[in-house]
Short mmCIF file of C-alpha atoms in Angstrom, two decimals:
data_model
loop_
_atom_site.label_atom_id
_atom_site.label_comp_id
_atom_site.label_asym_id
_atom_site.label_seq_id
_atom_site.Cartn_x
_atom_site.Cartn_y
_atom_site.Cartn_z
CA ASP O 140 222.19 194.88 -100.10
CA GLY O 141 220.61 191.44 -100.21
CA GLY O 142 217.91 190.48 -97.80
CA ILE O 143 214.34 189.58 -97.06
CA THR O 144 211.62 192.22 -97.05
CA GLN O 145 208.33 191.74 -95.29
CA SER O 146 205.54 194.22 -95.63
CA PRO O 147 203.73 195.80 -94.03
CA LYS O 148 205.37 195.92 -90.60
CA TYR O 149 201.99 196.31 -88.86
CA LEU O 150 198.64 195.12 -90.20
CA PHE O 151 195.18 195.48 -88.71
CA ARG O 152 192.13 193.59 -89.91
CA LYS O 153 188.60 192.89 -88.85
CA GLU O 154 187.59 189.37 -88.00
CA GLY O 155 186.27 187.48 -91.01
CA GLN O 156 188.54 189.16 -93.55
CA ASN O 157 191.32 187.44 -95.41
CA VAL O 158 194.66 189.21 -95.37
CA THR O 159 197.86 188.65 -97.38
CA LEU O 160 201.34 189.21 -96.00
CA SER O 161 204.13 189.95 -98.44
CA CYS O 162 207.60 188.40 -98.43
CA GLU O 163 210.27 189.14 -101.03
CA GLN O 164 213.90 188.02 -101.09
CA ASN O 165 216.79 188.98 -103.36
CA LEU O 166 219.23 186.44 -101.97
CA ASN O 167 218.59 184.00 -104.81
CA HIS O 168 217.58 181.41 -102.23
CA ASP O 169 215.63 178.37 -103.37
CA ALA O 170 213.70 177.76 -100.17
CA MET O 171 211.31 180.06 -98.37
CA TYR O 172 209.38 179.63 -95.12
CA TRP O 173 206.64 181.18 -93.04
CA TYR O 174 206.69 181.00 -89.26
CA ARG O 175 204.34 182.25 -86.63
CA GLN O 176 205.61 183.60 -83.30
CA ASP O 177 203.44 184.08 -80.24
CA PRO O 178 204.60 185.79 -77.01
CA GLY O 179 207.06 183.64 -75.10
CA GLN O 180 206.88 180.85 -77.68
CA GLY O 181 209.27 179.29 -80.13
CA LEU O 182 208.68 179.76 -83.84
CA ARG O 183 206.15 177.43 -85.43
CA LEU O 184 206.29 176.52 -89.11
CA ILE O 185 203.22 177.33 -91.20
CA TYR O 186 204.33 176.52 -94.76
CA TYR O 187 207.55 176.17 -96.69
CA SER O 188 208.56 175.96 -100.32
CA GLN O 189 211.73 174.47 -101.76
CA ILE O 190 211.05 175.32 -105.38
CA VAL O 191 208.81 177.52 -107.48
CA ASN O 192 205.23 176.25 -107.84
CA ASP O 193 205.63 173.79 -104.99
CA PHE O 194 205.08 174.10 -101.25
CA GLN O 195 204.48 171.91 -98.21
CA LYS O 196 202.42 172.30 -95.07
CA GLY O 197 204.22 172.89 -91.82
CA ASP O 198 203.00 172.13 -88.32
CA ILE O 199 200.20 174.72 -88.20
CA ALA O 200 199.00 175.18 -91.80
CA GLU O 201 195.26 175.18 -91.05
CA GLY O 202 193.66 178.53 -91.89
CA TYR O 203 196.60 179.68 -94.02
CA SER O 204 197.45 179.50 -97.72
CA VAL O 205 200.55 180.33 -99.76
CA SER O 206 201.73 180.57 -103.34
CA ARG O 207 205.17 180.44 -104.93
CA GLU O 208 204.82 181.75 -108.46
CA LYS O 209 208.24 183.39 -108.44
CA LYS O 210 211.48 182.41 -106.76
CA GLU O 211 211.70 185.79 -105.05
CA SER O 212 208.20 185.90 -103.59
CA PHE O 213 206.26 183.78 -101.09
CA PRO O 214 203.06 185.57 -99.96
CA LEU O 215 201.05 184.20 -97.04
CA THR O 216 197.28 184.58 -96.84
CA VAL O 217 195.68 184.40 -93.42
CA THR O 218 192.12 183.31 -94.04
CA SER O 219 189.03 183.82 -91.96
CA ALA O 220 189.26 180.12 -91.07
CA GLN O 221 192.30 180.78 -88.89
CA LYS O 222 190.85 180.82 -85.37
CA ASN O 223 193.54 182.87 -83.67
CA PRO O 224 195.31 184.95 -86.33
CA THR O 225 196.76 187.72 -84.16
CA ALA O 226 200.50 187.04 -84.05
CA PHE O 227 203.94 188.06 -85.32
CA TYR O 228 204.62 186.44 -88.70
CA LEU O 229 208.15 185.78 -89.88
CA CYS O 230 209.30 184.91 -93.37
CA ALA O 231 212.65 183.24 -93.97
CA SER O 232 214.72 181.84 -96.79
CA SER O 233 217.68 179.51 -97.21
CA ILE O 234 219.84 177.95 -99.87
CA LEU O 235 219.35 174.26 -100.53
CA SER O 236 222.39 172.09 -100.73
CA GLY O 237 223.64 168.75 -99.54
CA ASP O 238 224.61 170.38 -96.25
CA ASN O 239 222.37 172.28 -93.88
CA SER O 240 222.40 176.05 -94.03
CA PRO O 241 220.87 178.64 -91.71
CA LEU O 242 217.61 180.44 -92.32
CA HIS O 243 217.71 184.17 -93.01
CA PHE O 244 214.72 186.01 -91.58
CA GLY O 245 212.83 189.14 -92.47
CA ASN O 246 211.82 191.63 -89.79
CA GLY O 247 208.31 190.31 -89.52
CA THR O 248 204.73 191.51 -89.85
CA ARG O 249 202.66 192.00 -86.74
CA LEU O 250 199.05 191.14 -87.55
CA THR O 251 196.24 192.21 -85.24
CA VAL O 252 192.73 190.96 -85.93
CA THR O 253 189.86 192.43 -83.94
CA GLY C 244 195.72 183.00 -64.48
CA GLU C 245 198.98 183.63 -66.26
CA SER C 246 200.31 181.34 -68.93
CA VAL C 247 203.72 179.93 -68.14
CA GLY C 248 204.56 180.17 -71.81
CA LEU C 249 204.49 183.99 -71.65
CA HIS C 250 207.47 184.11 -69.34
CA LEU C 251 210.81 183.43 -70.92
CA PRO C 252 213.78 182.29 -68.87
CA THR C 253 215.86 185.37 -68.19
CA LEU C 254 219.59 185.77 -67.75
CA SER C 255 220.83 189.02 -66.31
CA VAL C 256 224.55 189.82 -66.53
CA GLN C 257 226.80 192.76 -65.87
CA GLU C 258 228.41 194.48 -68.85
CA GLY C 259 231.81 192.97 -69.50
CA ASP C 260 231.01 189.61 -67.92
CA ASN C 261 230.71 186.40 -69.92
CA SER C 262 227.23 185.00 -70.61
CA ILE C 263 226.25 181.37 -70.99
CA ILE C 264 222.86 180.53 -72.47
CA ASN C 265 221.77 176.91 -72.37
CA CYS C 266 219.47 174.85 -74.51
CA ALA C 267 218.30 171.24 -74.20
CA TYR C 268 217.32 169.71 -77.50
CA SER C 269 214.88 166.92 -78.02
CA ASN C 270 215.97 164.60 -80.79
CA SER C 271 219.13 162.49 -80.73
CA ALA C 272 218.94 162.31 -84.55
CA SER C 273 219.34 166.09 -84.92
CA ASP C 274 222.43 166.80 -86.96
CA TYR C 275 222.58 170.58 -87.19
CA PHE C 276 222.08 173.29 -84.60
CA ILE C 277 221.75 177.04 -84.87
CA TRP C 278 221.71 179.95 -82.45
CA TYR C 279 219.65 183.05 -83.28
CA LYS C 280 219.43 186.46 -81.63
CA GLN C 281 216.15 188.34 -81.76
CA GLU C 282 215.83 191.98 -80.77
CA SER C 283 212.46 193.42 -79.91
CA GLY C 284 210.25 193.91 -82.97
CA LYS C 285 212.76 192.34 -85.35
CA GLY C 286 213.32 188.99 -86.99
CA PRO C 287 215.82 186.46 -85.64
CA GLN C 288 219.41 187.08 -86.68
CA PHE C 289 221.80 184.17 -87.29
CA ILE C 290 224.67 184.04 -84.80
CA ILE C 291 226.46 180.74 -85.19
CA ASP C 292 225.80 177.14 -86.20
CA ILE C 293 227.35 173.76 -85.47
CA ARG C 294 227.04 170.33 -87.03
CA SER C 295 226.72 167.16 -85.01
CA ASN C 296 230.22 165.96 -85.95
CA MET C 297 231.69 168.84 -83.91
CA ASP C 298 231.53 169.64 -80.20
CA LYS C 299 232.75 173.21 -80.28
CA ARG C 300 232.76 176.10 -82.71
CA GLN C 301 233.97 179.64 -82.19
CA GLY C 302 232.95 182.89 -83.79
CA GLN C 303 233.61 186.47 -82.96
CA ARG C 304 233.00 186.75 -79.18
CA VAL C 305 230.71 183.71 -79.31
CA THR C 306 231.32 180.01 -78.79
CA VAL C 307 228.83 177.20 -79.21
CA LEU C 308 229.31 173.94 -77.34
CA LEU C 309 227.47 170.74 -78.23
CA ASN C 310 227.17 167.80 -75.86
CA LYS C 311 225.41 165.02 -77.74
CA THR C 312 225.54 162.64 -74.79
CA VAL C 313 223.10 164.75 -72.79
CA LYS C 314 221.54 166.56 -75.78
CA HIS C 315 222.69 169.95 -74.60
CA LEU C 316 223.74 173.04 -76.50
CA SER C 317 225.19 176.23 -75.05
CA LEU C 318 226.07 179.65 -76.34
CA GLN C 319 228.86 181.55 -74.64
CA ILE C 320 229.19 185.29 -75.21
CA ALA C 321 232.45 186.84 -74.12
CA ALA C 322 232.62 190.36 -72.67
CA THR C 323 228.87 190.88 -72.91
CA GLN C 324 227.80 194.31 -74.13
CA PRO C 325 224.50 196.22 -73.83
CA GLY C 326 223.90 195.54 -77.53
CA ASP C 327 223.79 191.83 -76.76
CA SER C 328 220.51 192.30 -74.89
CA ALA C 329 217.95 190.26 -76.80
CA VAL C 330 216.14 186.93 -76.84
CA TYR C 331 218.33 184.03 -77.90
CA PHE C 332 216.87 180.93 -79.58
CA CYS C 333 218.45 177.61 -80.29
CA ALA C 334 217.16 175.50 -83.16
CA GLU C 335 217.78 171.87 -84.11
CA ASN C 336 217.32 170.30 -87.50
CA ILE C 337 216.59 166.66 -88.11
CA GLY C 338 216.11 167.18 -91.82
CA VAL C 339 218.38 165.66 -94.39
CA GLY C 340 219.82 167.06 -97.57
CA GLY C 341 219.52 170.68 -96.56
CA SER C 342 215.79 170.56 -95.94
CA GLN C 343 214.84 173.04 -93.27
CA GLY C 344 211.28 171.83 -92.95
CA ASN C 345 212.25 169.98 -89.81
CA LEU C 346 213.80 172.89 -87.92
CA ILE C 347 212.58 172.98 -84.32
CA PHE C 348 212.99 176.16 -82.30
CA GLY C 349 213.31 176.50 -78.56
CA LYS C 350 211.21 179.05 -76.71
CA GLY C 351 214.18 181.34 -76.11
CA THR C 352 216.11 182.94 -73.27
CA LYS C 353 216.02 186.65 -72.64
CA LEU C 354 219.45 188.15 -71.98
CA SER C 355 219.56 191.46 -70.12
CA VAL C 356 222.86 193.29 -69.83
CA LYS C 357 223.25 195.77 -66.98
CA PRO C 358 225.57 198.70 -67.69
#
């Protein structure tokens, strides 16, 4: 079964620590994305990547970093510079073509920083 | 005080009734629209999409209507079931060439289905 796997589902960290969230897809999609979701809010784009070894900042990239060394994987690091890191983080992927196509989402990682 | 942003618009319907969820989008240049369903603790699930050259598209039990004149999108769910209870998001894309970097999500509407 193809899909997007995010791990872990729940993550707890102390303030000042960096933490890396995993995202793997076996859909053979070119593009991958990281979104942040806060209670009662729409999704906000952190970073996205359309091809291996390349990525672009989204609307709220400050305090985050990503890498795209493999097509299947797009890990997100939440650094200690992120002022309000507690949130639900969603990874997504899509094919790239001349037409638009929908994003396919993982089931998220809930990060709590205390 | 409470933050308004914490409270989603809520639609409560009786099982078996039809549901209509509305969304106003912001950019007249948006050319692609998507509806997602998100159940508690899960990621958004694709429901249906529509391109700007259409004004209606039907799926299984769902219909999306697009009114470009007033920048309005709606999702109609026929014969609503308890399993339809979730938060529904609309999204608009002003990107070109398949780029999803310009996808803008609404805050969502919570649908509650009463048995």
